[in-house]
CSV table of C-alpha atoms in Angstrom, one decimal:
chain,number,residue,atom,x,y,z
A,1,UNK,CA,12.0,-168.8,175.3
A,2,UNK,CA,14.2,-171.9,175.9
A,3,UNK,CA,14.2,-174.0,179.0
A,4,UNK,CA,17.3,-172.8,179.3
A,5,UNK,CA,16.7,-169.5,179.3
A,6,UNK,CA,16.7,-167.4,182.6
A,7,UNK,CA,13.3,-165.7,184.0
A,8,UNK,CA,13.9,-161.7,184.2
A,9,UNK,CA,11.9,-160.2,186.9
A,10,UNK,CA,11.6,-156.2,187.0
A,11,UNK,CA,13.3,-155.2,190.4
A,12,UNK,CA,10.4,-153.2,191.3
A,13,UNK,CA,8.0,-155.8,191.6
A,14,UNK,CA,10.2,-157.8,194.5
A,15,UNK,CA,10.8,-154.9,196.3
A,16,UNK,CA,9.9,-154.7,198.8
A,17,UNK,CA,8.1,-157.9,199.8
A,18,UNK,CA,10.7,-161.3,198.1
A,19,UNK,CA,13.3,-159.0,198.3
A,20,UNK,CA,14.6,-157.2,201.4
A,21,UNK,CA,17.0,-154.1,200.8
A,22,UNK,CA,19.1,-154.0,203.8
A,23,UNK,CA,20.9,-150.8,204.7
A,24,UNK,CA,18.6,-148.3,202.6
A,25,UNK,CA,16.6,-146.2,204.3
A,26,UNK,CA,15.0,-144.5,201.0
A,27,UNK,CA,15.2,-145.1,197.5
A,28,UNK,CA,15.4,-143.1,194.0
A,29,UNK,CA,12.8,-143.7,191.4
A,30,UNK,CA,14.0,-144.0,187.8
A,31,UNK,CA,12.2,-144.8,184.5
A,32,UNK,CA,13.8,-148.2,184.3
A,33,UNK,CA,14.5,-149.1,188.0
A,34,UNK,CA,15.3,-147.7,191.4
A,35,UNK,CA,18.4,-146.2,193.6
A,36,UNK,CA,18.7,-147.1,196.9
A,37,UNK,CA,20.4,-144.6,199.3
A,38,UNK,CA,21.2,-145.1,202.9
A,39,UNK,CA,19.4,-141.9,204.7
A,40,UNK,CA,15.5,-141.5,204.8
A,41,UNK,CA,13.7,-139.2,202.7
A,42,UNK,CA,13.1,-136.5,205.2
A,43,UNK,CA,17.1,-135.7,205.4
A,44,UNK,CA,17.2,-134.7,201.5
A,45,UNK,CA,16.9,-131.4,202.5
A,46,UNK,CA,19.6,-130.7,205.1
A,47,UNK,CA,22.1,-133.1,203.3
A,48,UNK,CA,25.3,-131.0,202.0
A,49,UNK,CA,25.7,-131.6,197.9
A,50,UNK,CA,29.2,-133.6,198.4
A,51,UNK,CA,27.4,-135.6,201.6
A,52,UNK,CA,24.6,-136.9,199.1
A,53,UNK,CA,26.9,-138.1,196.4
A,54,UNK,CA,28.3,-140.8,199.2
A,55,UNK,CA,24.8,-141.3,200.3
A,56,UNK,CA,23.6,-142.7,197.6
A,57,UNK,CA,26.5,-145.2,196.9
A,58,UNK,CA,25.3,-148.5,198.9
A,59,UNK,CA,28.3,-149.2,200.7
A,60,UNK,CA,27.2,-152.2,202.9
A,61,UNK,CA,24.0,-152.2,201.3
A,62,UNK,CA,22.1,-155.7,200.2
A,63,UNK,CA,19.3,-157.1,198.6
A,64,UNK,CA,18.2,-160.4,200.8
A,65,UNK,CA,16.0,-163.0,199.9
A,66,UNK,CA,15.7,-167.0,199.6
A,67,UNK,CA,16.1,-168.3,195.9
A,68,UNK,CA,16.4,-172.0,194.7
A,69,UNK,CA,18.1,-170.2,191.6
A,70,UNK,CA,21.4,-172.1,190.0
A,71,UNK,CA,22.5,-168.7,188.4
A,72,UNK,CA,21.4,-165.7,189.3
A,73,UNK,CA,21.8,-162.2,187.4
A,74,UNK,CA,21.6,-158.6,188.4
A,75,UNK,CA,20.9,-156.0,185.5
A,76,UNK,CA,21.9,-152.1,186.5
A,77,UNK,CA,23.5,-149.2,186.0
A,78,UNK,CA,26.2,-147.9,187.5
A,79,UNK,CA,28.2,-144.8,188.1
A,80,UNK,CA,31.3,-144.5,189.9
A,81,UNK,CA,33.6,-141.8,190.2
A,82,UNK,CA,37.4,-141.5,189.0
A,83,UNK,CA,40.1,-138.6,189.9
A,84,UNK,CA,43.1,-138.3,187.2
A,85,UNK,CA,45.6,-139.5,187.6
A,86,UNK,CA,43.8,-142.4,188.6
A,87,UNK,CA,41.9,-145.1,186.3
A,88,UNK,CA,38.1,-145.8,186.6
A,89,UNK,CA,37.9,-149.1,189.2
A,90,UNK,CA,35.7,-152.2,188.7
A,91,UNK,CA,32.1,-152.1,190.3
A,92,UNK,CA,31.9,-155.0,192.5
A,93,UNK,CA,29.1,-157.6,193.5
A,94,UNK,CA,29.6,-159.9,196.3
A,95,UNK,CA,26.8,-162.8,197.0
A,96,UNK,CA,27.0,-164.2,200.4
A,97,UNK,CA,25.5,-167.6,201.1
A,98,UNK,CA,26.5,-169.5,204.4
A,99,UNK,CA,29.0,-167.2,205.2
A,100,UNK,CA,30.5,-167.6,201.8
A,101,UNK,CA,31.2,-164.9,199.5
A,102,UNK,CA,31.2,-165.3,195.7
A,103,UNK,CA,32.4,-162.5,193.7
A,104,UNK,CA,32.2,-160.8,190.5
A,105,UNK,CA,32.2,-157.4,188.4
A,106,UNK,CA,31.4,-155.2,185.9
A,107,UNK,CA,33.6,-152.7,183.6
A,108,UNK,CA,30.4,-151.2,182.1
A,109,UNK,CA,28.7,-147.6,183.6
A,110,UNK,CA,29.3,-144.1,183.2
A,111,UNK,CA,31.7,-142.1,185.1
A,112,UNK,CA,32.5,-138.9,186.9
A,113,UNK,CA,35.3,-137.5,185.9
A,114,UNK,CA,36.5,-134.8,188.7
A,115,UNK,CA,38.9,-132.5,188.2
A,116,UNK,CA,41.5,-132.9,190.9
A,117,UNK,CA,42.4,-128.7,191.0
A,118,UNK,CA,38.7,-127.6,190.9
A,119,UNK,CA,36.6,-129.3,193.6
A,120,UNK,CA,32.9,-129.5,192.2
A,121,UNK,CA,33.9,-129.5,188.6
A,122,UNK,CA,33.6,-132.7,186.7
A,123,UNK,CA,32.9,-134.2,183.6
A,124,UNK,CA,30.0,-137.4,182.9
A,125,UNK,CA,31.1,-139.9,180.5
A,126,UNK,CA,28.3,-142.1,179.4
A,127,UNK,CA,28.1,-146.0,179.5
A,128,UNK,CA,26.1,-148.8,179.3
A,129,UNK,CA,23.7,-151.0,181.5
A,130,UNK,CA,25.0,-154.1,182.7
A,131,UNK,CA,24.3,-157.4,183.8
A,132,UNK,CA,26.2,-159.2,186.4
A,133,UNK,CA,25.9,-163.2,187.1
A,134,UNK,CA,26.5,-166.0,189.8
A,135,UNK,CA,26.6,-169.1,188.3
A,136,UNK,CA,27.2,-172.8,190.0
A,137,UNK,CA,24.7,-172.1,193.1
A,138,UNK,CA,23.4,-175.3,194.4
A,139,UNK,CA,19.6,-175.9,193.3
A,140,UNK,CA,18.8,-176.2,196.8
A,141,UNK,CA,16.7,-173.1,199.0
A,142,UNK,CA,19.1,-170.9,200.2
A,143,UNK,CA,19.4,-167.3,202.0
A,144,UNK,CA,21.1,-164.9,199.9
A,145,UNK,CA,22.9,-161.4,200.7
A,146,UNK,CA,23.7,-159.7,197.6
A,147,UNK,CA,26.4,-156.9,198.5
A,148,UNK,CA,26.1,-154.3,196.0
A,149,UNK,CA,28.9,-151.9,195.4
A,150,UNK,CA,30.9,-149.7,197.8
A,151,UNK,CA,32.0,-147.5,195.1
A,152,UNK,CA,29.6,-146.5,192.9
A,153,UNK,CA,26.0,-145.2,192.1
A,154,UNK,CA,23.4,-147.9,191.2
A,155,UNK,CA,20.3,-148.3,189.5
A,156,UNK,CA,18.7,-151.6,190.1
A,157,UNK,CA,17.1,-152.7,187.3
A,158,UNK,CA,16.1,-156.3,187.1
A,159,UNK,CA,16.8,-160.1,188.4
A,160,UNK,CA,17.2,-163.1,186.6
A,161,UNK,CA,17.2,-166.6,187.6
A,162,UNK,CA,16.8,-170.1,186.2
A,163,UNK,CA,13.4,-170.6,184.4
A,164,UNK,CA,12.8,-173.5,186.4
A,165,UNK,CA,13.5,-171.3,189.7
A,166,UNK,CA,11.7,-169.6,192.4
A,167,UNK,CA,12.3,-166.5,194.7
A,168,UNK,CA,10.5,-165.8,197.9
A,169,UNK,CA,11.5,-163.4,201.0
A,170,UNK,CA,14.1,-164.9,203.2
A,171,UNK,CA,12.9,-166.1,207.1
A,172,UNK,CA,13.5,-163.4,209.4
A,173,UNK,CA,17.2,-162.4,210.3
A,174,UNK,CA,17.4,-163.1,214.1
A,175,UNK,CA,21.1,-162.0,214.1
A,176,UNK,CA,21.4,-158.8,216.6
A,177,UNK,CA,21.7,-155.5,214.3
A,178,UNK,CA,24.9,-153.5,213.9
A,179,UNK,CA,24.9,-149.8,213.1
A,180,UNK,CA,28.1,-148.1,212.0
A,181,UNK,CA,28.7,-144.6,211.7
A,182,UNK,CA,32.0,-143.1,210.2
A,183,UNK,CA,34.2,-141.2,208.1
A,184,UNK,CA,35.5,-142.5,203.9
A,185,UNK,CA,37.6,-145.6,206.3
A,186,UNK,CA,34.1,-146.8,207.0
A,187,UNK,CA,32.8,-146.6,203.5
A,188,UNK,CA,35.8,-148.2,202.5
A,189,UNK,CA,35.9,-147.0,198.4
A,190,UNK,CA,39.0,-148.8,198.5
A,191,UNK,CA,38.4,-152.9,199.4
A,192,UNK,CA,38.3,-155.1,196.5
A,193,UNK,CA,34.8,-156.3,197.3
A,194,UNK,CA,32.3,-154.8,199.4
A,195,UNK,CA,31.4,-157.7,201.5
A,196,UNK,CA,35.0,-157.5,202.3
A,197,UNK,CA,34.7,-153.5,203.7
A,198,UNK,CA,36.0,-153.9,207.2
A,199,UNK,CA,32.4,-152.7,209.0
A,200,UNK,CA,31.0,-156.5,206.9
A,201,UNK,CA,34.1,-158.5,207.7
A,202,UNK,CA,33.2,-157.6,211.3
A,203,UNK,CA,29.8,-158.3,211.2
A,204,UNK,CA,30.3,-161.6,209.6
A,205,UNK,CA,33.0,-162.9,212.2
A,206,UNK,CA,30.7,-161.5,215.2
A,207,UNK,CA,27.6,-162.6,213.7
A,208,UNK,CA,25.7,-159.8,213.6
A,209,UNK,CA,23.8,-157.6,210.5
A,210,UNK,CA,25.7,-154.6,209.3
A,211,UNK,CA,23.8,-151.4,208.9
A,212,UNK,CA,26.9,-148.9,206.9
A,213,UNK,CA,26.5,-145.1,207.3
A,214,UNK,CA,30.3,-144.5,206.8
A,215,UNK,CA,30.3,-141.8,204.0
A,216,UNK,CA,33.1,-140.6,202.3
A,217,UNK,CA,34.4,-137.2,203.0
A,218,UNK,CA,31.7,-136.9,206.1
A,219,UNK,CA,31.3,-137.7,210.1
A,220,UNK,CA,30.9,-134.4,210.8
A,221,UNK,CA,28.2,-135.3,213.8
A,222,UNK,CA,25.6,-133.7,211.7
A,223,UNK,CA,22.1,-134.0,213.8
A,224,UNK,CA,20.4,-135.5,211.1
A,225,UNK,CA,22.9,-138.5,211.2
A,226,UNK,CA,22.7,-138.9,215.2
A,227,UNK,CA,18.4,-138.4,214.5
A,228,UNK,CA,18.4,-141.5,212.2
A,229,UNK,CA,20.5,-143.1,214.7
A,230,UNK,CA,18.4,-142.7,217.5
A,231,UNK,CA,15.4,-143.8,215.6
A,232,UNK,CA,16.9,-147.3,214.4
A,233,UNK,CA,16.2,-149.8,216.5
A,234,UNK,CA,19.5,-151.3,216.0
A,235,UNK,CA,20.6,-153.1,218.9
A,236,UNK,CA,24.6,-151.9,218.9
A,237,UNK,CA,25.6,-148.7,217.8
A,238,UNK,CA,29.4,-147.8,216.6
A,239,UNK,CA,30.5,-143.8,215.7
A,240,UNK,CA,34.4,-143.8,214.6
A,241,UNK,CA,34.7,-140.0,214.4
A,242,UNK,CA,37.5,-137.4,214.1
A,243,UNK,CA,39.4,-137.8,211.3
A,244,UNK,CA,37.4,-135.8,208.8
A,245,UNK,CA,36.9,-133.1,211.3
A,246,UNK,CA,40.7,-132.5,210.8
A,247,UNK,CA,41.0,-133.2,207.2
A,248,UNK,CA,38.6,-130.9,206.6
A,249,UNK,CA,39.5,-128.2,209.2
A,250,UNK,CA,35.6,-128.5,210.2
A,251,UNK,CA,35.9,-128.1,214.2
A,252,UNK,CA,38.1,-126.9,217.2
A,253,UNK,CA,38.3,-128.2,220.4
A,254,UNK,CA,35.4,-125.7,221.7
A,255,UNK,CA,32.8,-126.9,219.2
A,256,UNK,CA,34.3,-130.3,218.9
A,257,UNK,CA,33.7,-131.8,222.8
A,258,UNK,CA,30.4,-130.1,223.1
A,259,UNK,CA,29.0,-131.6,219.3
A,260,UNK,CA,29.8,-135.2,220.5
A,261,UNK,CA,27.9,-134.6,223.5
A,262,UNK,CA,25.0,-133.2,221.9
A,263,UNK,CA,25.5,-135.9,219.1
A,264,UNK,CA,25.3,-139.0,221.9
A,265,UNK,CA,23.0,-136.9,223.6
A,266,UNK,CA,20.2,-136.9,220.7
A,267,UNK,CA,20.7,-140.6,220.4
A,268,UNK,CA,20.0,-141.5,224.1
A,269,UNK,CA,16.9,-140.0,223.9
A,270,UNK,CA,15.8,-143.3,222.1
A,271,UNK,CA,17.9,-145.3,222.9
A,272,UNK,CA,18.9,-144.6,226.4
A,273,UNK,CA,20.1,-148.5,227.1
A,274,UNK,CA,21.7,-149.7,223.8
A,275,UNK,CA,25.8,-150.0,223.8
A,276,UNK,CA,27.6,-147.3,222.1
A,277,UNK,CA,30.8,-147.9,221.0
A,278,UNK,CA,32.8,-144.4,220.5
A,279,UNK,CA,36.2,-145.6,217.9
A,280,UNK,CA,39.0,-142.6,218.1
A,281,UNK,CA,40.4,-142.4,214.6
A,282,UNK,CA,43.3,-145.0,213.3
A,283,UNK,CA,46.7,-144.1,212.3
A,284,UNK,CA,47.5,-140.9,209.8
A,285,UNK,CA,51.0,-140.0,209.9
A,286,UNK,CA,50.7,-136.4,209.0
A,287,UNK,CA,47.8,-135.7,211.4
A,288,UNK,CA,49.1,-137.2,214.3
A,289,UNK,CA,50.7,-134.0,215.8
A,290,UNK,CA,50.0,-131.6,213.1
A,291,UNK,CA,46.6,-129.5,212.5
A,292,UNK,CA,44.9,-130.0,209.1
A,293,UNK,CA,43.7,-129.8,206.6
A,294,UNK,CA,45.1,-132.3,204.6
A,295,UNK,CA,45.4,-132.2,200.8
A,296,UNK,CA,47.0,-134.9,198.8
A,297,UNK,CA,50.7,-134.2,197.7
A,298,UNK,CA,51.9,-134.8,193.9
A,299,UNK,CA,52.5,-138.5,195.0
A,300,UNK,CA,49.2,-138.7,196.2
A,301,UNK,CA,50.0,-138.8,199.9
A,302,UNK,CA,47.6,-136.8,202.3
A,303,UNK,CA,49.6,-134.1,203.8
A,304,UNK,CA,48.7,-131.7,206.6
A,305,UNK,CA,51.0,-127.8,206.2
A,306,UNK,CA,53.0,-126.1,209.3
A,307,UNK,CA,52.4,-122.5,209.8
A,308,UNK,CA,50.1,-119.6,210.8
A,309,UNK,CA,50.3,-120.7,214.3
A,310,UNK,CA,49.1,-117.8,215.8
A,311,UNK,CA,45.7,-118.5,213.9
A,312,UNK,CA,45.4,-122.3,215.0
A,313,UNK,CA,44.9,-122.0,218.7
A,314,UNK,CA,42.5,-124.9,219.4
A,315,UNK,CA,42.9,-126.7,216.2
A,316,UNK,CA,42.9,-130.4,216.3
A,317,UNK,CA,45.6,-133.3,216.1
A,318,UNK,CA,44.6,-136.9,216.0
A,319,UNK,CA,46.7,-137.0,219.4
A,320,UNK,CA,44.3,-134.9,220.9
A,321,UNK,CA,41.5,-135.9,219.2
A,322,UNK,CA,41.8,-139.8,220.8
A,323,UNK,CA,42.4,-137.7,224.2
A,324,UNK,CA,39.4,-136.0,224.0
A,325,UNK,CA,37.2,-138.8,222.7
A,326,UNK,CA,38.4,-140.7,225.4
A,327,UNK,CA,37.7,-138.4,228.4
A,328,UNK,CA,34.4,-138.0,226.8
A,329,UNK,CA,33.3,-141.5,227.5
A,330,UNK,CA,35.4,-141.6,230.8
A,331,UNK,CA,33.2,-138.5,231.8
A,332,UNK,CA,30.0,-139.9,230.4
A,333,UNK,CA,30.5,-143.1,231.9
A,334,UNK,CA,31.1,-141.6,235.5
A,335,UNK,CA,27.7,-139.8,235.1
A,336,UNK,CA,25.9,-143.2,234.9
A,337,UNK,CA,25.9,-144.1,231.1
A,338,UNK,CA,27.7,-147.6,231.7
A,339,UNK,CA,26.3,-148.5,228.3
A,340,UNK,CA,28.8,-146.3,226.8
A,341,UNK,CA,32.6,-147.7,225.5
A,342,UNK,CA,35.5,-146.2,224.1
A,343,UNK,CA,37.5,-148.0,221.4
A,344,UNK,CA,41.1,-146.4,220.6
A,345,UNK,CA,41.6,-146.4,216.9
A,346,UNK,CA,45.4,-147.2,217.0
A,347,UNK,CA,43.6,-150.9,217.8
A,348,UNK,CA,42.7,-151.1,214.7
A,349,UNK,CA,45.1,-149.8,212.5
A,350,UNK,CA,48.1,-148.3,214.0
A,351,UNK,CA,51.5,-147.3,213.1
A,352,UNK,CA,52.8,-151.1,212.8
A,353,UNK,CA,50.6,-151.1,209.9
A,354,UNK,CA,51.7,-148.0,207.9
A,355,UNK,CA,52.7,-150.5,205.1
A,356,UNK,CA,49.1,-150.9,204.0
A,357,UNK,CA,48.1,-147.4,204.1
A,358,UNK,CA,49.0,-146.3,200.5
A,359,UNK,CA,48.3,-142.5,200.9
A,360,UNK,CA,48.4,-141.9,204.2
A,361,UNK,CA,44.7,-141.7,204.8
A,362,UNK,CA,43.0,-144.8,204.0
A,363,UNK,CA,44.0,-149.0,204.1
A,364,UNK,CA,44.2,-150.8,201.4
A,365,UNK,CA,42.2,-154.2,200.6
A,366,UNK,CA,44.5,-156.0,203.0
A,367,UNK,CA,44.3,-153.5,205.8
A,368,UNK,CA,40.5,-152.9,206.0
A,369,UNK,CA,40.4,-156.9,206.7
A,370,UNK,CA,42.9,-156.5,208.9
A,371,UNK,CA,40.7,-154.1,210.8
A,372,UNK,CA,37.8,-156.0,210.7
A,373,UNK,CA,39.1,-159.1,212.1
A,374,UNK,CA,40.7,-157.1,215.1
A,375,UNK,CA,37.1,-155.3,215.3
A,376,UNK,CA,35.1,-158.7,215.3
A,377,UNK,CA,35.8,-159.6,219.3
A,378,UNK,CA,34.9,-156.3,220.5
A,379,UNK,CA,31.3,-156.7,218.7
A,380,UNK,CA,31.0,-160.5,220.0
A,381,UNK,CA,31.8,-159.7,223.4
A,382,UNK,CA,29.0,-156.5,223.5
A,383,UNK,CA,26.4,-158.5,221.8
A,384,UNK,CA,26.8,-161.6,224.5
């Protein structure tokens, strides 16, 4: 080996102990490396097939650790998902230092190829293992937080740093911890990196760690969610809920109200004290006043259908949906749970920003920043 050459380290040897996966509550053992997903083990079981697909794609997930590395490399393999007509995305790696983000990505990976008129049916394209690199680093220690994709599968395989080079587990992060629960606009599939998903550009304004369980397709208050929840320790708690209730035709009004009761309620039980923030959904054009579901249009656009009224008495619009979420906490907060806040979507992304919401559903790059930025005071002044 020349001096030049980088030192390889097998993944499995750092973790956990020099390296620190934050955000992933379990992991999947392969032959060559490991998979980290971001529920515990014991929720395997009650997960819903399409649920465990998003659970295992590290959206706000990171390895941490100190290195006095100039370069550092990432081996893996990655799968990410593509719908026709749409073409297969990058897989993204952001490396935070100082608040700094340094970017890359790789083309490499298999992918799932679903068919957009049978839901469930898909095809696997093979493809090949990559390695990723940050090069220019300064030789001095440093903490690093190495985002790993928002929109893919991953199998950590190995590290590689300069020859010369050492790694060791970072001090102890004394920032307050964020947990975020939500729907596919908190996983964020869409931002061009994922340290810039709108749940991490908050965190990194307001100073605060970023725990992610936004899954695509999900925020259905399942129990298991609000039972990790309760069980985290984190020291602010966030649910943006509602949108996928609709999209999915999932709830009514009568089981709606009494599931986010039962779904704060479960969480108080450990942690009767903490702040929860309770986010109404953001703008969606065709779900404002209309009941779902929604289905994408030949343009791509989500769209809700009119009709059958007879058979939609209690059905949901986002109108009613912000209504309800807000009486809710009003309610809540009268009974003596001051900890408790409500946080109106429209905030965040309303009409006025229509521009950058591509389908209909979900921001683009642009907007998820957007959000986080307008996000970032309501975290600072909790956390004070």
């Amino acid at each position: 080996m020349s001096a030049d050459a980088p030192r390889t380290l097998d993944i499995r040897t750092l973790v956990p102990g020099s390296i620190e996966v934050v955000g992933a509550l379990d992991f999947d053992q392969r032959p060559q490396g490991m998979s980290p997903r971001r529920l515990p083990d014991w929720t395997r079981a009650q997960l819903p097939q399409p649920m465990d697909v998003m659970v295992r794609m590290p959206s706000g997930v990171r390895l941490r650790f100190a290195t006095s590395a100039r370069r550092l490399g990432l081996s893996f393999h990655a799968t990410n998902l593509v719908t026709p007509p749409a073409a297969r995305r990058s897989i993204p790696f952001s490396l935070e230092i100082d608040s700094e983000l340094h970017s890359t990505g790789s083309d490499r990976g298999n992918t799932i190829v679903l068919n957009p008129r049978n839901p469930g049916d898909f095809q696997l394209q093979r493809g090949e293992p990559d390695t990723v690199w940050f090069e220019g680093l300064s030789a001095d220690w440093k903490c690093c937080e190495l985002w790993l994709p928002h929109n893919a599968f991953i199998e950590l395989r190995s590290l590689s740093i300069d020859a010369d080079a050492k790694i060791r587990a970072a001090e102890s992060d004394s920032r307050p911890r964020w947990l975020h629960y939500g729907s596919s606009i908190s996983h964020c599939m869409e931002a061009d990196q994922p340290g810039l998903i709108w749940p991490a550009v908050a965190a990194r304004a307001a100073g605060c760690s970023l725990q992610n369980l936004g899954f695509g397709g999900q925020c259905h208050l399942d129990q298991f969610v609000a039972r990790t929840i309760r069980d985290s320790g984190a020291d602010l708690i966030s649910i943006k809920t509602g949108i996928n209730v609709i999209n999915m035709d999932s709830m009514r009004e009568r089981v709606f109200t009494p599931a986010v009761h039962g779904f704060l309620d479960t969480i108080r039980e450990r942690a009767a004290k903490t702040p929860i923030l309770l986010i109404s959904p953001i703008f969606c054009p065709s779900a404002e006043h209309q009941p779902g579901p929604t289905l994408p249009d030949e343009s791509g656009k989500f769209v809700t259908f009119s009709g059958n009224s007879l058979l939609r008495q209690g059905c949901l619009t986002l109108v009613r949906v912000r209504e309800l979420l807000s009486r809710i906490v009003a309610q809540r907060r009268s009974d003596g749970d001051h900890q408790l806040h409500y946080v109106d979507g429209l905030s965040l992304f309303g009409a006025e920003d229509a521009r950058d919401l591509p389908d209909d559903l979900h921001p683009n790059p642009a907007g998820y920043i957007r959000m986080g930025e307008r996000f970032a005071p309501v975290l600072k002044r909790l956390l004070q």
